[in-house]
Amino acid sequence: MKSKLTKATAAVLAMSMCLPASVFAADAGTSTKGAFTTSFDVYSPELTINVPVNADVMINPLADSSATGVGYYSVATKSLDIWNASVDADADKGIPVNATIKATISSKGDDVITEYNTFTANPNSVKKKIFLNLTKAGTAATFKAGANGAAFISGKDKLDFSTFELDAEAVYKTGATSTPITKYGSLLSLDIAAPTSSLTAGGSDKLFTSDASKVTAAVGSFAVTGVANANADWKADDLQVDITFDVRASEARNFATPTIATAPTFTTGTDLSIVVPNVGEATVEGIGAHNDEKDAYGDYIWETSAYTVTYAENATTNETDATIKISKDDAGLAYLADEFGGEAQDFLILLSDGRLVVTSLTAN
């Protein structure tokens, strides 16, 4: 075998030597060495988006259980609809984006009770009790060309959003997903598809820059929604919610806040174990309990030395789960069992990527 291989190799070399010299070598006197000019950067195309600038949180004493939009909630902003008409004109293709929305209760009145887990509003209560969420619509709003037709911004290959009008409102009653808003923040990831064109690819016209009427912007809709005792004597300065956004070119991230299916219960004399599923690369940054009722503690934040966290791949989901363990002798758990035994407390788990997992904890 070795002899045959040697002969075959020799034959190949002999054939290659019969080829013209220019095929495998540079001309005499021409340098064969050099260097490329290199760089490193991130593809960051200019985006064409429309983001509402006002997000007024309103108590709605006339919440309509039959409504499909934000009117369904007893407290809400209007639907905040982000339009995406971003296009790579050179490549003639639409660009999908992701919007990361963050919201924080930055201040509240002394008589305001914030809930971080849902509660049932009492139409006769005068307590200023409120529970807020960042909510992604189950179905985003849609827009259509106005009466004068769609147009590009003068001199640019960008849709003029002012030539469009609302076609169908976003639907929140069904299919919506929410994450609670707290004083420690909250995070909602909103994937918005690329705009589309009704023109045929390969034709004489470019898909996205030839005819504005053929381009449809994609939309992502979200709102601040929630539950409140609407009969209370609410004032404009009772609550301040700060909201920020960061929109970037991105494929769908499918980035969701983990949910704990069964709320944990602490039984005196037994260590408490809480499993947070699907944390990904995030780590647990902090944990705390919350109770804003009169004469309650407000917020109890555990020192990091008071609990341990282990991370392991879930054999079923192949995702990373975080398991938090608190000793049965922990002073915080003892306090909750003694003073609020049998009463569910809001329980918060802050992840390093900004997501906030909220469940309830009952200590007995």
Tab-separated table of C-alpha atoms in Angstrom:
chain	number	residue	atom	x	y	z
A	1	MET	CA	0.000	0.000	0.000
A	2	LYS	CA	2.820	2.427	0.908
A	3	SER	CA	4.473	1.816	-2.470
A	4	LYS	CA	1.232	2.512	-4.389
A	5	LEU	CA	0.613	5.689	-2.398
A	6	THR	CA	4.142	6.933	-3.090
A	7	LYS	CA	3.753	6.292	-6.807
A	8	ALA	CA	0.369	8.052	-6.940
A	9	THR	CA	1.783	11.091	-5.181
A	10	ALA	CA	4.730	11.231	-7.510
A	11	ALA	CA	2.381	11.101	-10.509
A	12	VAL	CA	0.361	14.032	-9.243
A	13	LEU	CA	3.497	16.096	-8.665
A	14	ALA	CA	4.766	15.281	-12.117
A	15	MET	CA	1.483	16.456	-13.679
A	16	SER	CA	1.503	19.679	-11.690
A	17	MET	CA	5.011	20.474	-12.855
A	18	CYS	CA	3.796	20.468	-16.457
A	19	LEU	CA	1.436	23.414	-15.706
A	20	PRO	CA	2.434	27.007	-16.638
A	21	ALA	CA	4.529	28.654	-13.941
A	22	SER	CA	2.025	31.499	-13.478
A	23	VAL	CA	-0.526	29.085	-12.011
A	24	PHE	CA	1.462	28.305	-8.907
A	25	ALA	CA	4.065	31.045	-8.604
A	26	ALA	CA	4.237	34.800	-8.989
A	27	ASP	CA	6.206	36.362	-11.805
A	28	ALA	CA	9.856	36.962	-11.048
A	29	GLY	CA	10.426	40.244	-9.273
A	30	THR	CA	6.826	40.519	-7.967
A	31	SER	CA	6.390	40.437	-4.189
A	32	THR	CA	4.283	37.597	-2.801
A	33	LYS	CA	4.042	39.141	0.654
A	34	GLY	CA	1.815	41.849	2.036
A	35	ALA	CA	-0.752	42.751	4.668
A	36	PHE	CA	-4.466	43.465	4.725
A	37	THR	CA	-5.936	46.506	6.404
A	38	THR	CA	-8.253	45.040	9.007
A	39	SER	CA	-10.854	46.273	11.451
A	40	PHE	CA	-13.367	44.924	13.928
A	41	ASP	CA	-16.829	46.331	14.383
A	42	VAL	CA	-20.502	45.442	14.789
A	43	TYR	CA	-23.091	45.690	12.011
A	44	SER	CA	-25.086	48.698	13.177
A	45	PRO	CA	-27.305	49.921	10.361
A	46	GLU	CA	-29.256	53.143	10.624
A	47	LEU	CA	-32.728	52.256	11.856
A	48	THR	CA	-36.041	53.733	10.768
A	49	ILE	CA	-38.381	53.415	13.734
A	50	ASN	CA	-41.205	55.334	15.309
A	51	VAL	CA	-41.465	55.278	19.116
A	52	PRO	CA	-44.193	57.073	21.112
A	53	VAL	CA	-42.764	59.680	23.460
A	54	ASN	CA	-45.589	59.828	26.013
A	55	ALA	CA	-46.540	57.013	28.366
A	56	ASP	CA	-49.104	58.399	30.795
A	57	VAL	CA	-50.255	55.855	33.381
A	58	MET	CA	-53.970	56.372	34.001
A	59	ILE	CA	-56.361	54.926	36.560
A	60	ASN	CA	-59.459	53.822	34.660
A	61	PRO	CA	-62.597	53.566	36.827
A	62	LEU	CA	-64.531	52.533	33.704
A	63	ALA	CA	-62.445	49.494	32.797
A	64	ASP	CA	-64.373	47.379	30.312
A	65	SER	CA	-64.084	43.611	30.714
A	66	SER	CA	-65.299	43.171	27.138
A	67	ALA	CA	-62.590	45.414	25.656
A	68	THR	CA	-59.680	43.803	23.848
A	69	GLY	CA	-57.254	46.723	24.090
A	70	VAL	CA	-55.823	48.574	27.093
A	71	GLY	CA	-59.341	49.633	28.085
A	72	TYR	CA	-59.627	46.157	29.569
A	73	TYR	CA	-57.399	47.173	32.524
A	74	SER	CA	-58.249	49.322	35.559
A	75	VAL	CA	-54.903	51.083	35.118
A	76	ALA	CA	-52.906	51.432	31.916
A	77	THR	CA	-51.060	53.647	29.485
A	78	LYS	CA	-52.184	53.825	25.911
A	79	SER	CA	-50.769	51.075	23.710
A	80	LEU	CA	-47.174	52.013	22.938
A	81	ASP	CA	-46.677	50.902	19.344
A	82	ILE	CA	-43.134	50.792	17.975
A	83	TRP	CA	-43.024	50.818	14.159
A	84	ASN	CA	-40.072	49.299	12.364
A	85	ALA	CA	-39.408	50.261	8.752
A	86	SER	CA	-35.636	49.721	8.890
A	87	VAL	CA	-34.091	48.731	5.563
A	88	ASP	CA	-30.630	47.928	4.280
A	89	ALA	CA	-31.018	49.810	0.987
A	90	ASP	CA	-27.834	48.385	-0.558
A	91	ALA	CA	-28.875	44.794	0.156
A	92	ASP	CA	-32.548	45.648	-0.498
A	93	LYS	CA	-33.790	43.801	2.545
A	94	GLY	CA	-35.682	44.601	5.712
A	95	ILE	CA	-33.988	44.664	9.109
A	96	PRO	CA	-35.604	43.063	12.192
A	97	VAL	CA	-35.082	44.761	15.557
A	98	ASN	CA	-35.361	44.043	19.254
A	99	ALA	CA	-36.620	46.593	21.749
A	100	THR	CA	-35.534	46.170	25.359
A	101	ILE	CA	-37.975	48.007	27.606
A	102	LYS	CA	-37.175	48.768	31.253
A	103	ALA	CA	-39.579	50.238	33.792
A	104	THR	CA	-39.114	51.219	37.434
A	105	ILE	CA	-41.374	52.647	40.122
A	106	SER	CA	-39.085	55.547	40.988
A	107	SER	CA	-41.284	57.163	43.631
A	108	LYS	CA	-44.620	56.741	45.374
A	109	GLY	CA	-46.722	58.437	48.011
A	110	ASP	CA	-46.527	57.273	51.611
A	111	ASP	CA	-50.125	56.046	51.470
A	112	VAL	CA	-49.653	54.098	48.212
A	113	ILE	CA	-49.481	50.310	48.502
A	114	THR	CA	-47.612	48.669	45.641
A	115	GLU	CA	-48.262	45.013	44.912
A	116	TYR	CA	-45.714	43.012	42.946
A	117	ASN	CA	-48.061	40.075	42.511
A	118	THR	CA	-51.606	40.297	41.272
A	119	PHE	CA	-54.506	41.147	43.541
A	120	THR	CA	-58.246	41.570	43.102
A	121	ALA	CA	-59.300	45.206	43.083
A	122	ASN	CA	-62.049	46.284	45.471
A	123	PRO	CA	-64.390	48.809	43.837
A	124	ASN	CA	-65.374	50.176	47.254
A	125	SER	CA	-61.910	50.377	48.824
A	126	VAL	CA	-60.282	53.741	49.455
A	127	LYS	CA	-56.837	52.153	49.858
A	128	LYS	CA	-54.434	53.337	47.181
A	129	LYS	CA	-53.379	49.856	46.171
A	130	ILE	CA	-51.879	49.223	42.736
A	131	PHE	CA	-50.164	46.457	40.765
A	132	LEU	CA	-48.356	47.334	37.521
A	133	ASN	CA	-46.926	45.298	34.656
A	134	LEU	CA	-44.953	45.796	31.504
A	135	THR	CA	-47.193	43.960	29.051
A	136	LYS	CA	-46.522	42.800	25.517
A	137	ALA	CA	-49.676	42.753	23.406
A	138	GLY	CA	-50.972	39.396	22.268
A	139	THR	CA	-51.438	40.909	18.798
A	140	ALA	CA	-49.608	44.074	17.786
A	141	ALA	CA	-51.352	47.032	16.210
A	142	THR	CA	-51.375	47.436	12.430
A	143	PHE	CA	-51.164	50.570	10.309
A	144	LYS	CA	-52.198	51.498	6.773
A	145	ALA	CA	-51.526	54.273	4.300
A	146	GLY	CA	-53.505	57.436	4.974
A	147	ALA	CA	-56.004	59.071	2.653
A	148	ASN	CA	-53.249	60.714	0.603
A	149	GLY	CA	-51.268	57.507	0.218
A	150	ALA	CA	-47.951	56.345	1.602
A	151	ALA	CA	-44.752	58.243	0.905
A	152	PHE	CA	-41.042	58.289	1.535
A	153	ILE	CA	-39.366	61.127	3.392
A	154	SER	CA	-38.324	63.655	0.767
A	155	GLY	CA	-34.906	62.799	-0.625
A	156	LYS	CA	-34.568	59.648	1.461
A	157	ASP	CA	-35.394	55.959	1.043
A	158	LYS	CA	-37.276	55.946	4.350
A	159	LEU	CA	-40.988	55.665	5.022
A	160	ASP	CA	-42.682	58.858	6.125
A	161	PHE	CA	-44.627	57.611	9.151
A	162	SER	CA	-46.844	60.691	9.085
A	163	THR	CA	-48.497	59.353	5.926
A	164	PHE	CA	-49.811	56.292	7.790
A	165	GLU	CA	-52.720	55.811	10.185
A	166	LEU	CA	-53.905	53.185	12.632
A	167	ASP	CA	-55.654	50.239	10.992
A	168	ALA	CA	-56.311	47.915	13.954
A	169	GLU	CA	-55.554	48.440	17.636
A	170	ALA	CA	-53.314	46.074	19.564
A	171	VAL	CA	-55.019	43.218	21.389
A	172	TYR	CA	-54.148	42.776	25.055
A	173	LYS	CA	-57.022	40.723	26.416
A	174	THR	CA	-55.744	37.484	24.888
A	175	GLY	CA	-52.207	36.241	24.323
A	176	ALA	CA	-50.481	39.038	26.241
A	177	THR	CA	-47.376	38.387	28.355
A	178	SER	CA	-46.407	40.499	31.362
A	179	THR	CA	-43.638	41.145	33.851
A	180	PRO	CA	-44.285	43.065	37.116
A	181	ILE	CA	-42.952	46.598	37.559
A	182	THR	CA	-41.183	47.159	40.896
A	183	LYS	CA	-38.976	49.736	42.581
A	184	TYR	CA	-36.083	47.481	41.595
A	185	GLY	CA	-37.020	47.592	37.914
A	186	SER	CA	-38.383	45.194	35.342
A	187	LEU	CA	-37.437	44.191	31.824
A	188	LEU	CA	-39.477	43.318	28.736
A	189	SER	CA	-37.891	42.097	25.511
A	190	LEU	CA	-39.909	42.931	22.399
A	191	ASP	CA	-38.957	41.281	19.093
A	192	ILE	CA	-40.165	43.251	16.059
A	193	ALA	CA	-39.954	41.685	12.620
A	194	ALA	CA	-38.445	43.295	9.537
A	195	PRO	CA	-40.702	45.367	7.276
A	196	THR	CA	-42.132	43.542	4.276
A	197	SER	CA	-42.702	44.421	0.638
A	198	SER	CA	-45.477	43.266	-1.676
A	199	LEU	CA	-43.232	43.661	-4.713
A	200	THR	CA	-41.771	40.558	-6.338
A	201	ALA	CA	-38.125	39.857	-5.671
A	202	GLY	CA	-35.976	39.907	-8.791
A	203	GLY	CA	-38.148	42.438	-10.582
A	204	SER	CA	-37.051	45.739	-12.058
A	205	ASP	CA	-38.026	47.676	-8.923
A	206	LYS	CA	-36.263	47.475	-5.618
A	207	LEU	CA	-38.425	45.898	-2.936
A	208	PHE	CA	-38.123	48.574	-0.270
A	209	THR	CA	-37.118	51.842	-1.901
A	210	SER	CA	-39.158	52.048	-5.104
A	211	ASP	CA	-42.777	52.388	-3.989
A	212	ALA	CA	-43.715	53.338	-0.419
A	213	SER	CA	-47.222	51.941	-0.859
A	214	LYS	CA	-45.734	48.465	-1.283
A	215	VAL	CA	-43.827	48.564	2.009
A	216	THR	CA	-45.443	47.525	5.297
A	217	ALA	CA	-43.762	48.467	8.552
A	218	ALA	CA	-43.671	45.815	11.272
A	219	VAL	CA	-45.031	46.759	14.683
A	220	GLY	CA	-44.395	45.700	18.268
A	221	SER	CA	-46.928	46.814	20.867
A	222	PHE	CA	-46.600	47.049	24.632
A	223	ALA	CA	-48.142	49.001	27.487
A	224	VAL	CA	-48.017	49.551	31.206
A	225	THR	CA	-51.076	47.727	32.489
A	226	GLY	CA	-52.356	46.634	35.847
A	227	VAL	CA	-54.926	46.537	38.603
A	228	ALA	CA	-55.839	49.305	41.044
A	229	ASN	CA	-58.513	50.272	43.519
A	230	ALA	CA	-60.031	52.868	41.204
A	231	ASN	CA	-62.302	54.375	43.875
A	232	ALA	CA	-59.362	55.625	45.959
A	233	ASP	CA	-58.531	59.329	45.966
A	234	TRP	CA	-55.611	59.108	43.581
A	235	LYS	CA	-53.391	62.142	42.919
A	236	ALA	CA	-51.055	62.929	40.038
A	237	ASP	CA	-47.982	62.704	42.286
A	238	ASP	CA	-48.944	59.401	43.945
A	239	LEU	CA	-46.734	57.371	41.637
A	240	GLN	CA	-43.875	57.890	39.210
A	241	VAL	CA	-42.956	55.197	36.678
A	242	ASP	CA	-39.768	55.659	34.647
A	243	ILE	CA	-39.589	53.832	31.302
A	244	THR	CA	-36.595	53.525	28.977
A	245	PHE	CA	-36.082	51.690	25.698
A	246	ASP	CA	-33.153	50.418	23.640
A	247	VAL	CA	-33.862	49.376	20.037
A	248	ARG	CA	-31.206	47.522	18.064
A	249	ALA	CA	-30.950	45.553	14.846
A	250	SER	CA	-31.399	41.955	15.931
A	251	GLU	CA	-32.874	38.630	15.022
A	252	ALA	CA	-35.609	37.484	17.402
A	253	ARG	CA	-34.129	36.978	20.860
A	254	ASN	CA	-37.112	35.179	22.428
A	255	PHE	CA	-35.824	36.557	25.718
A	256	ALA	CA	-38.400	35.973	28.438
A	257	THR	CA	-38.462	36.407	32.191
A	258	PRO	CA	-38.533	33.019	33.968
A	259	THR	CA	-41.672	32.046	35.824
A	260	ILE	CA	-41.865	29.853	38.912
A	261	ALA	CA	-44.816	27.515	38.387
A	262	THR	CA	-45.457	26.714	42.062
A	263	ALA	CA	-44.975	29.487	44.612
A	264	PRO	CA	-42.544	28.397	47.368
A	265	THR	CA	-43.600	27.705	50.945
A	266	PHE	CA	-41.299	27.748	53.959
A	267	THR	CA	-42.024	25.327	56.789
A	268	THR	CA	-40.241	26.061	60.054
A	269	GLY	CA	-37.516	23.506	60.668
A	270	THR	CA	-36.909	22.779	56.970
A	271	ASP	CA	-34.463	24.481	54.598
A	272	LEU	CA	-36.150	26.503	51.848
A	273	SER	CA	-35.304	25.611	48.247
A	274	ILE	CA	-36.494	27.682	45.277
A	275	VAL	CA	-35.825	26.672	41.663
A	276	VAL	CA	-35.709	29.437	39.054
A	277	PRO	CA	-35.957	27.814	35.616
A	278	ASN	CA	-34.262	28.858	32.395
A	279	VAL	CA	-31.974	31.620	33.668
A	280	GLY	CA	-29.570	31.151	30.754
A	281	GLU	CA	-26.200	32.790	31.407
A	282	ALA	CA	-27.643	35.077	34.096
A	283	THR	CA	-26.820	34.739	37.766
A	284	VAL	CA	-28.925	35.533	40.822
A	285	GLU	CA	-27.945	39.008	42.036
A	286	GLY	CA	-30.313	39.357	44.964
A	287	ILE	CA	-33.527	38.174	46.615
A	288	GLY	CA	-36.097	39.947	48.749
A	289	ALA	CA	-39.620	39.954	50.163
A	290	HIS	CA	-42.098	42.817	49.776
A	291	ASN	CA	-45.153	43.909	51.743
A	292	ASP	CA	-46.309	47.523	51.530
A	293	GLU	CA	-49.342	47.209	53.774
A	294	LYS	CA	-49.623	49.485	56.821
A	295	ASP	CA	-47.373	48.397	59.695
A	296	ALA	CA	-45.620	45.836	57.458
A	297	TYR	CA	-41.888	45.803	56.740
A	298	GLY	CA	-41.917	47.244	53.207
A	299	ASP	CA	-38.921	45.412	51.771
A	300	TYR	CA	-36.695	42.750	53.304
A	301	ILE	CA	-33.519	42.097	51.296
A	302	TRP	CA	-31.426	39.061	52.167
A	303	GLU	CA	-27.668	39.436	52.451
A	304	THR	CA	-25.916	37.352	49.804
A	305	SER	CA	-24.220	35.400	52.580
A	306	ALA	CA	-27.626	34.237	53.837
A	307	TYR	CA	-28.331	31.967	50.863
A	308	THR	CA	-26.575	29.818	48.303
A	309	VAL	CA	-27.223	29.443	44.593
A	310	THR	CA	-26.313	26.472	42.426
A	311	TYR	CA	-26.646	26.294	38.656
A	312	ALA	CA	-27.314	23.115	36.722
A	313	GLU	CA	-28.636	22.064	33.334
A	314	ASN	CA	-32.219	20.863	33.377
A	315	ALA	CA	-32.317	17.377	31.841
A	316	THR	CA	-35.761	18.023	30.338
A	317	THR	CA	-35.350	21.534	28.918
A	318	ASN	CA	-31.558	21.531	28.466
A	319	GLU	CA	-31.621	25.019	29.954
A	320	THR	CA	-29.808	26.246	33.050
A	321	ASP	CA	-31.821	26.324	36.283
A	322	ALA	CA	-30.788	28.226	39.398
A	323	THR	CA	-31.571	26.702	42.796
A	324	ILE	CA	-31.658	29.097	45.747
A	325	LYS	CA	-31.334	27.605	49.226
A	326	ILE	CA	-31.985	29.437	52.490
A	327	SER	CA	-31.228	27.792	55.826
A	328	LYS	CA	-34.086	26.791	58.116
A	329	ASP	CA	-32.375	28.892	60.781
A	330	ASP	CA	-32.463	32.085	58.722
A	331	ALA	CA	-33.614	35.129	60.697
A	332	GLY	CA	-35.625	36.562	57.796
A	333	LEU	CA	-37.666	33.404	57.325
A	334	ALA	CA	-38.233	33.206	61.084
A	335	TYR	CA	-39.516	36.795	61.091
A	336	LEU	CA	-41.952	36.120	58.235
A	337	ALA	CA	-43.196	32.942	59.922
A	338	ASP	CA	-43.707	34.712	63.275
A	339	GLU	CA	-45.233	37.973	62.051
A	340	PHE	CA	-46.900	36.978	58.769
A	341	GLY	CA	-47.379	33.236	59.140
A	342	GLY	CA	-49.623	31.787	56.470
A	343	GLU	CA	-49.767	35.084	54.529
A	344	ALA	CA	-48.294	35.119	51.022
A	345	GLN	CA	-45.582	37.762	50.596
A	346	ASP	CA	-44.297	39.106	47.296
A	347	PHE	CA	-40.923	37.463	46.654
A	348	LEU	CA	-38.406	38.932	44.215
A	349	ILE	CA	-35.381	37.399	42.512
A	350	LEU	CA	-33.132	39.795	40.600
A	351	LEU	CA	-31.062	38.343	37.763
A	352	SER	CA	-27.799	39.847	36.549
A	353	ASP	CA	-29.198	40.641	33.085
A	354	GLY	CA	-31.907	42.912	34.506
A	355	ARG	CA	-34.796	40.463	34.543
A	356	LEU	CA	-36.813	40.332	37.748
A	357	VAL	CA	-38.583	37.114	38.695
A	358	VAL	CA	-41.590	37.677	40.961
A	359	THR	CA	-43.483	34.998	42.840
A	360	SER	CA	-44.937	34.727	46.329
A	361	LEU	CA	-43.522	33.182	49.500
A	362	THR	CA	-45.595	31.843	52.374
A	363	ALA	CA	-43.814	31.142	55.635
A	364	ASN	CA	-45.362	28.833	58.242
